[in-house]
Short mmCIF file of C-alpha atoms in Angstrom, two decimals:
data_model
loop_
_atom_site.label_atom_id
_atom_site.label_comp_id
_atom_site.label_asym_id
_atom_site.label_seq_id
_atom_site.Cartn_x
_atom_site.Cartn_y
_atom_site.Cartn_z
CA MET A 700 75.55 15.08 -78.11
CA MET A 701 73.22 14.46 -75.22
CA THR A 702 70.52 17.69 -74.88
CA THR A 703 67.39 17.54 -72.49
CA ASN A 704 65.29 19.77 -70.82
CA LYS A 705 63.75 17.27 -68.91
CA PRO A 706 63.99 17.46 -64.84
CA ILE A 707 66.17 14.63 -63.07
CA THR A 708 64.73 11.80 -61.02
CA PHE A 709 67.57 10.34 -59.86
CA SER A 710 70.98 11.38 -59.57
CA ILE A 711 73.62 8.82 -58.86
CA LYS A 712 77.10 10.40 -57.77
CA ASN A 713 80.82 8.80 -56.98
CA LEU A 714 78.39 4.86 -56.41
CA ASP A 715 80.87 2.24 -55.20
CA LEU A 716 79.34 -1.11 -54.13
CA PHE A 717 80.84 -4.13 -52.79
CA TYR A 718 79.82 -7.61 -52.29
CA GLY A 719 82.05 -8.31 -49.45
CA GLU A 720 86.16 -8.08 -51.27
CA LYS A 721 84.20 -7.76 -54.26
CA GLN A 722 83.79 -4.41 -55.90
CA ALA A 723 80.93 -4.69 -58.64
CA LEU A 724 80.43 -0.76 -59.39
CA ASN A 725 83.24 1.49 -59.40
CA GLN A 726 82.55 5.36 -59.40
CA ILE A 727 79.02 5.54 -61.28
CA GLU A 728 77.78 8.97 -62.47
CA LEU A 729 74.26 8.74 -64.04
CA PRO A 730 71.54 10.81 -64.20
CA ILE A 731 67.77 9.58 -65.01
CA TYR A 732 65.73 11.67 -66.69
CA GLU A 733 61.79 11.78 -66.04
CA LYS A 734 59.65 10.30 -67.91
CA GLU A 735 62.13 8.68 -70.18
CA VAL A 736 63.83 4.99 -70.84
CA THR A 737 66.72 4.37 -70.06
CA ALA A 738 68.31 1.57 -71.35
CA LEU A 739 71.11 -0.22 -69.19
CA ILE A 740 73.55 -2.17 -71.60
CA GLY A 741 76.56 -4.04 -71.11
CA PRO A 742 78.32 -7.92 -71.20
CA SER A 743 76.36 -10.39 -68.99
CA GLY A 744 78.17 -9.62 -65.19
CA CYS A 745 79.10 -5.81 -65.67
CA GLY A 746 77.02 -4.57 -63.35
CA LYS A 747 73.88 -3.15 -64.96
CA SER A 748 71.16 -5.24 -62.67
CA THR A 749 73.04 -4.74 -59.75
CA PHE A 750 73.08 -1.15 -60.80
CA LEU A 751 69.38 -1.16 -61.39
CA ARG A 752 68.91 -3.01 -57.51
CA VAL A 753 70.58 0.12 -56.19
CA LEU A 754 67.82 2.23 -57.20
CA ASN A 755 65.12 0.58 -55.00
CA ARG A 756 67.79 -0.55 -52.19
CA MET A 757 66.92 -4.23 -53.23
CA ASN A 758 70.64 -5.33 -53.07
CA ASP A 759 70.02 -4.28 -48.87
CA LEU A 760 68.87 -7.65 -49.05
CA ILE A 761 72.22 -8.79 -49.66
CA ASP A 762 74.42 -8.87 -46.32
CA SER A 763 77.80 -9.10 -48.08
CA CYS A 764 76.91 -5.76 -49.80
CA VAL A 765 78.27 -2.03 -48.95
CA ILE A 766 77.67 1.04 -51.03
CA LYS A 767 79.27 4.18 -50.65
CA GLY A 768 78.23 7.86 -52.90
CA ASP A 769 75.57 9.50 -53.49
CA VAL A 770 72.00 8.14 -55.00
CA LEU A 771 69.69 10.78 -54.85
CA TYR A 772 65.79 10.23 -55.33
CA HIS A 773 64.06 13.68 -56.00
CA GLN A 774 67.48 15.58 -54.13
CA ASP A 775 67.07 12.88 -50.99
CA ASP A 776 69.10 10.32 -50.23
CA ILE A 777 67.62 6.85 -50.75
CA TYR A 778 70.38 5.55 -48.47
CA ARG A 779 69.89 7.72 -45.48
CA LYS A 780 69.20 5.84 -42.24
CA ASP A 781 65.65 6.97 -42.04
CA THR A 782 64.52 6.32 -45.49
CA ASP A 783 61.07 4.32 -45.73
CA ILE A 784 62.05 1.41 -47.73
CA ILE A 785 58.43 0.14 -48.28
CA GLU A 786 57.71 3.82 -49.82
CA LEU A 787 60.62 3.88 -51.94
CA ARG A 788 59.55 1.21 -53.44
CA THR A 789 56.65 1.81 -53.70
CA LYS A 790 57.88 5.26 -55.84
CA VAL A 791 60.38 2.68 -57.21
CA GLY A 792 58.58 -0.44 -58.41
CA MET A 793 60.35 -3.28 -60.15
CA VAL A 794 59.56 -5.93 -63.24
CA PHE A 795 61.83 -9.03 -63.25
CA GLN A 796 63.43 -11.28 -65.79
CA LYS A 797 60.99 -13.92 -65.55
CA PRO A 798 57.17 -13.07 -65.21
CA ASN A 799 56.26 -13.67 -61.40
CA PRO A 800 52.46 -13.55 -60.90
CA PHE A 801 51.01 -14.16 -57.68
CA PRO A 802 49.40 -17.81 -57.48
CA MET A 803 46.13 -16.07 -57.22
CA SER A 804 43.26 -14.83 -59.52
CA ILE A 805 44.26 -12.00 -62.14
CA TYR A 806 42.26 -9.37 -60.05
CA ASP A 807 43.53 -10.46 -56.60
CA ASN A 808 47.18 -9.98 -58.68
CA ILE A 809 46.33 -6.36 -58.87
CA THR A 810 44.85 -5.36 -56.01
CA TYR A 811 47.13 -6.88 -53.71
CA GLY A 812 49.33 -4.17 -53.32
CA PRO A 813 46.71 -1.53 -52.79
CA LYS A 814 44.73 -3.80 -50.43
CA CYS A 815 48.10 -4.14 -48.39
CA GLN A 816 47.95 -0.47 -48.30
CA GLY A 817 44.81 0.12 -46.59
CA ILE A 818 42.12 0.05 -49.67
CA LYS A 819 38.71 -1.55 -48.52
CA ASN A 820 36.27 -0.05 -51.12
CA LYS A 821 35.03 -2.41 -53.91
CA GLN A 822 34.38 0.16 -55.79
CA VAL A 823 37.62 2.21 -55.86
CA LEU A 824 39.55 -1.47 -56.47
CA ASN A 825 37.64 -2.12 -59.35
CA GLU A 826 38.74 1.15 -60.81
CA ILE A 827 42.63 0.20 -60.18
CA VAL A 828 42.43 -2.83 -61.41
CA GLU A 829 40.53 -1.80 -64.70
CA THR A 830 42.92 1.33 -64.83
CA SER A 831 45.99 -0.64 -64.63
CA LEU A 832 45.25 -3.36 -66.89
CA LYS A 833 44.27 -0.81 -69.62
CA GLN A 834 47.76 1.04 -68.91
CA ALA A 835 49.53 -2.03 -69.24
CA ALA A 836 48.06 -3.11 -72.46
CA ILE A 837 46.17 -6.53 -71.38
CA TRP A 838 42.31 -5.04 -69.90
CA ASP A 839 40.83 -6.38 -73.21
CA GLU A 840 42.73 -9.71 -72.97
CA VAL A 841 41.54 -10.39 -69.73
CA LYS A 842 38.49 -8.53 -68.45
CA ASP A 843 35.87 -11.33 -69.01
CA ARG A 844 38.54 -13.56 -67.03
CA LEU A 845 39.38 -11.75 -63.77
CA LYS A 846 38.50 -14.39 -61.24
CA GLU A 847 41.05 -17.12 -63.23
CA SER A 848 44.31 -18.01 -62.28
CA ALA A 849 46.90 -15.80 -63.45
CA LEU A 850 48.91 -18.51 -64.16
CA SER A 851 46.68 -19.51 -66.83
CA LEU A 852 47.90 -16.53 -69.17
CA SER A 853 50.83 -16.73 -71.41
CA GLY A 854 54.45 -15.95 -70.78
CA GLY A 855 53.57 -12.75 -71.90
CA GLN A 856 50.47 -11.77 -70.76
CA GLN A 857 51.93 -12.93 -67.18
CA GLN A 858 54.34 -10.09 -67.90
CA ARG A 859 52.16 -7.21 -68.87
CA LEU A 860 49.94 -8.51 -65.87
CA CYS A 861 53.28 -8.07 -63.34
CA ILE A 862 53.61 -4.11 -65.03
CA ALA A 863 49.75 -3.68 -63.82
CA ARG A 864 50.35 -4.84 -60.83
CA THR A 865 53.22 -2.60 -60.71
CA ILE A 866 50.86 0.61 -61.84
CA ALA A 867 48.56 -0.26 -59.45
CA MET A 868 50.32 0.70 -56.81
CA LYS A 869 51.38 4.48 -58.09
CA PRO A 870 54.76 4.40 -58.79
CA GLU A 871 57.02 7.30 -60.24
CA VAL A 872 59.87 5.04 -61.65
CA ILE A 873 59.42 1.81 -62.96
CA LEU A 874 62.54 -0.49 -62.97
CA MET A 875 62.66 -3.49 -65.50
CA ASP A 876 65.14 -6.47 -65.35
CA GLU A 877 65.43 -7.84 -68.91
CA PRO A 878 61.64 -8.20 -69.29
CA THR A 879 61.51 -9.72 -72.56
CA SER A 880 64.55 -11.99 -72.27
CA ALA A 881 61.82 -15.08 -71.61
CA LEU A 882 59.59 -14.23 -74.17
CA ASP A 883 58.78 -14.83 -77.84
CA PRO A 884 59.44 -12.21 -80.79
CA VAL A 885 55.47 -10.93 -80.45
CA ALA A 886 55.12 -10.74 -76.94
CA THR A 887 58.18 -8.75 -76.87
CA ALA A 888 56.92 -6.31 -79.56
CA LYS A 889 54.19 -5.99 -77.26
CA ILE A 890 56.29 -5.25 -74.04
CA GLU A 891 58.11 -2.79 -76.12
CA ASP A 892 55.07 -0.73 -77.25
CA LEU A 893 53.79 -0.94 -74.11
CA ILE A 894 57.27 0.76 -72.46
CA VAL A 895 56.85 3.30 -75.42
CA GLU A 896 53.33 4.44 -73.74
CA LEU A 897 54.31 4.35 -70.28
CA LYS A 898 57.16 6.57 -70.79
CA LYS A 899 54.37 9.36 -70.90
CA GLU A 900 53.51 8.75 -67.55
CA TYR A 901 56.77 6.93 -65.74
CA THR A 902 60.23 6.94 -65.68
CA ILE A 903 61.72 3.69 -66.80
CA VAL A 904 65.17 2.10 -66.36
CA ILE A 905 65.47 -0.91 -68.01
CA VAL A 906 68.13 -3.79 -68.58
CA THR A 907 68.68 -5.05 -71.63
CA HIS A 908 71.17 -7.27 -73.64
CA ASN A 909 69.19 -6.15 -76.94
CA MET A 910 70.90 -3.87 -78.79
CA GLN A 911 67.98 -3.51 -81.12
CA GLN A 912 65.41 -3.38 -78.58
CA ALA A 913 67.72 -0.18 -76.71
CA ALA A 914 67.91 1.38 -79.69
CA ARG A 915 64.30 1.21 -80.61
CA ILE A 916 62.38 1.79 -77.10
CA SER A 917 65.12 4.08 -75.24
CA ASP A 918 65.88 7.83 -74.73
CA LYS A 919 69.28 7.55 -72.75
CA THR A 920 71.83 4.25 -73.14
CA ALA A 921 74.28 3.84 -70.31
CA PHE A 922 77.69 1.09 -71.75
CA PHE A 923 78.20 -0.53 -68.72
CA LEU A 924 81.67 -2.79 -68.44
CA MET A 925 83.12 -4.46 -65.57
CA GLY A 926 81.75 -2.44 -63.21
CA GLU A 927 81.99 0.96 -64.88
CA VAL A 928 79.92 3.58 -67.43
CA VAL A 929 82.04 3.87 -69.95
CA GLU A 930 79.69 5.84 -72.01
CA PHE A 931 76.43 7.47 -71.22
CA GLY A 932 74.46 9.58 -73.94
CA ASP A 933 71.31 10.00 -75.94
CA THR A 934 70.22 6.45 -77.56
CA ASN A 935 70.29 7.92 -81.10
CA HIS A 936 73.51 9.69 -80.68
CA MET A 937 75.68 6.58 -79.08
CA PHE A 938 74.09 4.27 -81.41
CA SER A 939 75.11 6.35 -84.64
CA THR A 940 78.52 7.93 -83.88
CA PRO A 941 79.68 6.25 -80.24
CA LYS A 942 82.63 7.96 -78.12
CA HIS A 943 84.62 4.83 -77.54
CA LYS A 944 85.73 2.15 -78.67
CA LYS A 945 84.29 -0.64 -76.67
CA THR A 946 80.83 0.82 -77.10
CA GLU A 947 80.91 0.65 -80.67
CA GLU A 948 82.44 -2.86 -80.15
CA TYR A 949 79.80 -3.88 -77.82
CA ILE A 950 76.62 -2.41 -79.93
CA THR A 951 77.87 -3.54 -83.63
CA GLY A 952 78.61 -7.10 -81.97
CA ARG A 953 82.19 -7.53 -82.44
CA PHE A 954 82.96 -7.07 -78.81
CA GLY A 955 84.29 -10.11 -76.83
#
């Protein structure tokens, strides 16, 4: 049974999404709760990443994409014509599957966004760098290397740097699209520990193919199949007593 008293950050109702004639999402109904980790699971091509990109309007970059239904962020429809998309993507940050640091110094990676927002004060920028890197649990590893290229970092460090870069923009929500799929087990464990820590301050939505990861770090889980949400609920409850046979088959590795 799903229980929570937390406010809802996103409320998605009757969501349909089309790429041209092809329907990729069908009548999605989901709440995303504040300061929780919501995991999106399901087989490849089932609509998880497509849904994730709905939440910060990344699908706008695809000409053939048509969206119907309601996507409410704090009760505001983010698909209104007068929505400030840059502001939305500042509040709803994103971390991608593969680490994508800018080809510049570690310091400049973190300050790039704040500088674009007009912050020029060196002391303020220094504080943003330190705070963001500390929150991303990488400060101690890079504090003496801030002028070095971000590309000199390991894959796991680069991904934590990208998380720090997102944090520097002071988002409310962090979207993560399989953020550990390109990382080794040690780096993956560090990112997972970080996610659990970050949910104290941020709402997190993560796409993952790793059932153990979803079980370890998420509060809620949505199981997607062929563009539909088959089941949504408390992660512990869903993994122990799933309501639907397809959910059970997928979680236990007998799906297919």
